[in-house]
Amino acid sequence: MDWLEGQESLKNEWFAWPVAAAEDAERGWLHVLNRHRKAKALRSELDRVTEALADDMTDEAYDRFLAVKAEMDALEGEEANLEGYGIPSGREASA
């Protein structure tokens, strides 16, 4: 637990604070884990479509590159928007 509390990447994630309810901590952790997995998959896909674009500079390849890049950009700002998330910790529900 001390190791987790010392992780800089989690300092802004309120669910990782000791005051968070266990239910919110679990939901928050799973959300971050899923975002990480999706980001990893998108990075692999971006590498693939970048290589494909370098090999074949077509509008179709460029459009696919832009689509994957847009997905990655959208993921960066994504935060938990789960129904009821935060209520067990005394926070207002996500809209």
Coordinates of N, CA and C in Angstrom, one line a residue:
M1 N 0.8 -1.2 0.0 CA 0.0 0.0 0.0 C 0.9 1.3 0.0
D2 N 2.0 1.2 0.8 CA 2.9 2.4 0.8 C 3.4 2.7 -0.6
W3 N 3.7 1.6 -1.4 CA 4.3 1.7 -2.7 C 3.2 2.4 -3.6
L4 N 2.0 2.0 -3.5 CA 0.9 2.6 -4.3 C 0.7 4.1 -4.0
E5 N 0.8 4.4 -2.7 CA 0.6 5.8 -2.3 C 1.7 6.7 -2.8
G6 N 2.9 6.1 -3.0 CA 4.0 6.9 -3.5 C 4.1 7.1 -5.0
Q7 N 3.2 6.5 -5.7 CA 3.2 6.6 -7.2 C 2.8 8.0 -7.6
E8 N 3.7 8.7 -8.3 CA 3.3 10.0 -8.8 C 2.2 10.0 -9.8
S9 N 2.1 9.0 -10.6 CA 1.1 8.9 -11.6 C -0.3 8.8 -11.0
L10 N -0.4 8.4 -9.7 CA -1.7 8.3 -9.1 C -2.1 9.4 -8.2
K11 N -1.2 10.4 -8.0 CA -1.5 11.5 -7.1 C -2.7 12.3 -7.5
N12 N -3.0 12.4 -8.8 CA -4.2 13.1 -9.2 C -5.5 12.3 -9.3
E13 N -5.3 11.0 -9.0 CA -6.5 10.1 -9.1 C -7.0 9.9 -7.7
W14 N -8.1 10.6 -7.4 CA -8.7 10.6 -6.0 C -9.0 9.2 -5.5
F15 N -9.4 8.3 -6.4 CA -9.7 7.0 -5.9 C -8.6 6.2 -5.3
A16 N -7.3 6.7 -5.6 CA -6.1 6.0 -5.0 C -5.8 6.6 -3.6
W17 N -6.5 7.6 -3.2 CA -6.2 8.2 -1.8 C -6.8 7.3 -0.8
P18 N -6.3 7.3 0.4 CA -6.8 6.4 1.5 C -8.2 6.7 1.9
V19 N -8.7 7.9 1.6 CA -10.1 8.3 2.0 C -11.1 7.8 1.1
A20 N -10.8 7.2 -0.1 CA -11.7 6.7 -1.1 C -12.3 5.4 -0.5
A21 N -13.6 5.3 -0.8 CA -14.3 4.0 -0.4 C -13.8 2.9 -1.3
A22 N -13.8 1.7 -0.7 CA -13.2 0.5 -1.4 C -13.9 0.3 -2.8
E23 N -15.2 0.5 -2.9 CA -15.9 0.3 -4.1 C -15.4 1.3 -5.2
D24 N -15.2 2.6 -4.8 CA -14.7 3.6 -5.8 C -13.2 3.3 -6.1
A25 N -12.4 2.8 -5.1 CA -11.0 2.5 -5.4 C -11.0 1.4 -6.5
E26 N -11.8 0.4 -6.3 CA -11.8 -0.7 -7.3 C -12.3 -0.3 -8.7
R27 N -13.3 0.5 -8.7 CA -13.9 1.0 -10.0 C -12.9 1.9 -10.7
G28 N -12.2 2.8 -9.9 CA -11.2 3.7 -10.4 C -10.0 3.0 -11.0
W29 N -9.5 2.0 -10.2 CA -8.4 1.2 -10.6 C -8.7 0.4 -11.9
L30 N -9.9 -0.2 -12.0 CA -10.2 -0.9 -13.2 C -10.4 0.0 -14.4
H31 N -10.9 1.2 -14.2 CA -11.0 2.2 -15.2 C -9.6 2.6 -15.8
V32 N -8.7 2.9 -14.9 CA -7.3 3.2 -15.3 C -6.7 2.0 -16.0
L33 N -6.8 0.8 -15.5 CA -6.3 -0.3 -16.1 C -6.8 -0.5 -17.5
N34 N -8.1 -0.3 -17.7 CA -8.7 -0.5 -19.0 C -8.2 0.6 -20.0
R35 N -8.1 1.9 -19.4 CA -7.5 2.9 -20.3 C -6.1 2.6 -20.7
H36 N -5.3 2.1 -19.8 CA -3.9 1.7 -20.1 C -3.9 0.6 -21.2
R37 N -4.8 -0.4 -21.1 CA -4.8 -1.5 -22.1 C -5.2 -0.9 -23.4
K38 N -6.2 0.0 -23.4 CA -6.7 0.5 -24.7 C -5.6 1.4 -25.3
A39 N -4.9 2.2 -24.5 CA -3.8 3.0 -25.0 C -2.7 2.2 -25.6
K40 N -2.4 1.1 -25.0 CA -1.3 0.2 -25.5 C -1.8 -0.4 -26.8
A41 N -3.0 -0.8 -27.0 CA -3.5 -1.4 -28.2 C -3.5 -0.3 -29.3
L42 N -3.9 0.9 -28.9 CA -3.9 2.0 -29.9 C -2.5 2.4 -30.4
R43 N -1.5 2.3 -29.4 CA -0.1 2.6 -29.8 C 0.3 1.6 -30.9
S44 N 0.0 0.3 -30.6 CA 0.4 -0.7 -31.6 C -0.3 -0.5 -32.9
E45 N -1.6 -0.2 -32.9 CA -2.3 0.1 -34.1 C -1.7 1.3 -34.8
L46 N -1.4 2.4 -34.1 CA -0.8 3.6 -34.7 C 0.5 3.2 -35.4
D47 N 1.4 2.4 -34.7 CA 2.6 1.9 -35.4 C 2.3 1.2 -36.7
R48 N 1.3 0.4 -36.6 CA 1.0 -0.4 -37.8 C 0.5 0.5 -39.0
V49 N -0.4 1.4 -38.6 CA -1.0 2.3 -39.7 C 0.1 3.3 -40.2
T50 N 1.0 3.7 -39.3 CA 2.1 4.6 -39.7 C 3.0 3.9 -40.7
E51 N 3.3 2.7 -40.4 CA 4.1 1.9 -41.4 C 3.4 1.7 -42.7
A52 N 2.1 1.4 -42.6 CA 1.3 1.2 -43.8 C 1.2 2.4 -44.6
L53 N 1.1 3.6 -44.0 CA 1.1 4.9 -44.7 C 2.4 5.1 -45.3
A54 N 3.5 4.8 -44.7 CA 4.8 5.0 -45.3 C 5.0 4.1 -46.5
D55 N 4.4 2.9 -46.5 CA 4.6 2.0 -47.6 C 3.6 2.3 -48.7
D56 N 2.5 3.0 -48.4 CA 1.4 3.2 -49.4 C 0.8 4.5 -49.1
M57 N 1.3 5.6 -49.6 CA 0.8 7.0 -49.3 C -0.5 7.2 -50.1
T58 N -1.6 6.6 -49.6 CA -2.9 6.8 -50.2 C -3.8 7.6 -49.3
D59 N -4.9 8.1 -49.8 CA -5.8 8.8 -49.0 C -6.4 7.9 -48.0
E60 N -6.7 6.7 -48.3 CA -7.3 5.7 -47.4 C -6.3 5.4 -46.3
A61 N -5.1 5.2 -46.6 CA -4.1 5.0 -45.5 C -3.9 6.2 -44.6
Y62 N -4.0 7.4 -45.2 CA -3.8 8.6 -44.4 C -5.1 8.8 -43.5
D63 N -6.3 8.5 -44.0 CA -7.5 8.6 -43.2 C -7.5 7.6 -42.1
R64 N -7.0 6.4 -42.3 CA -6.9 5.5 -41.2 C -5.9 5.9 -40.1
F65 N -4.8 6.5 -40.6 CA -3.8 7.1 -39.6 C -4.5 8.1 -38.8
L66 N -5.2 9.1 -39.4 CA -5.8 10.1 -38.7 C -6.9 9.6 -37.7
A67 N -7.6 8.6 -38.1 CA -8.6 8.0 -37.2 C -8.0 7.4 -36.0
V68 N -6.9 6.7 -36.1 CA -6.3 6.1 -35.0 C -5.7 7.2 -34.1
K69 N -5.1 8.2 -34.7 CA -4.5 9.3 -33.9 C -5.6 10.0 -33.1
A70 N -6.7 10.2 -33.7 CA -7.9 10.9 -33.1 C -8.3 10.0 -31.9
E71 N -8.4 8.7 -32.0 CA -8.8 7.8 -30.9 C -7.8 8.0 -29.8
M72 N -6.5 8.0 -30.1 CA -5.5 8.2 -29.0 C -5.6 9.5 -28.3
D73 N -5.9 10.6 -29.1 CA -6.0 11.9 -28.5 C -7.2 12.0 -27.6
A74 N -8.3 11.3 -28.0 CA -9.6 11.3 -27.2 C -9.4 10.5 -25.9
L75 N -8.6 9.5 -26.0 CA -8.3 8.7 -24.8 C -7.6 9.4 -23.7
E76 N -6.7 10.3 -24.1 CA -5.8 11.0 -23.2 C -6.7 11.8 -22.2
G77 N -7.8 12.4 -22.6 CA -8.6 13.3 -21.8 C -9.7 12.5 -21.1
E78 N -9.9 11.2 -21.4 CA -11.0 10.5 -20.9 C -10.8 10.2 -19.4
E79 N -11.9 10.5 -18.7 CA -11.9 10.2 -17.2 C -13.1 9.3 -16.9
A80 N -13.1 8.8 -15.7 CA -14.2 7.9 -15.4 C -15.5 8.6 -15.5
N81 N -16.4 8.1 -16.2 CA -17.8 8.6 -16.3 C -18.7 7.4 -16.1
L82 N -18.7 6.9 -14.9 CA -19.4 5.7 -14.6 C -20.6 6.0 -13.6
E83 N -21.7 5.5 -13.9 CA -22.9 5.8 -13.1 C -22.6 5.4 -11.7
G84 N -22.8 6.4 -10.8 CA -22.7 6.1 -9.3 C -21.2 6.2 -8.8
Y85 N -20.3 6.4 -9.7 CA -18.9 6.5 -9.3 C -18.7 7.7 -8.4
G86 N -18.1 7.5 -7.3 CA -17.8 8.6 -6.3 C -18.8 8.7 -5.2
I87 N -20.0 8.2 -5.4 CA -21.0 8.3 -4.3 C -20.6 7.5 -3.0
P88 N -20.0 6.3 -3.1 CA -19.6 5.7 -1.9 C -18.5 6.5 -1.1
S89 N -17.8 7.3 -1.8 CA -16.7 8.1 -1.2 C -17.2 9.5 -0.8
G90 N -18.6 9.8 -1.0 CA -19.1 11.0 -0.6 C -19.0 12.1 -1.7
R91 N -18.6 11.7 -2.9 CA -18.5 12.7 -4.0 C -19.8 12.7 -4.8
E92 N -20.0 13.8 -5.5 CA -21.2 13.8 -6.4 C -21.1 12.8 -7.5
A93 N -22.2 12.3 -7.9 CA -22.2 11.3 -9.0 C -21.8 12.0 -10.3
S94 N -21.1 11.2 -11.2 CA -20.7 11.7 -12.5 C -21.9 12.0 -13.3
A95 N -21.8 13.0 -14.1 CA -23.0 13.3 -15.0 C -23.0 12.5 -16.2

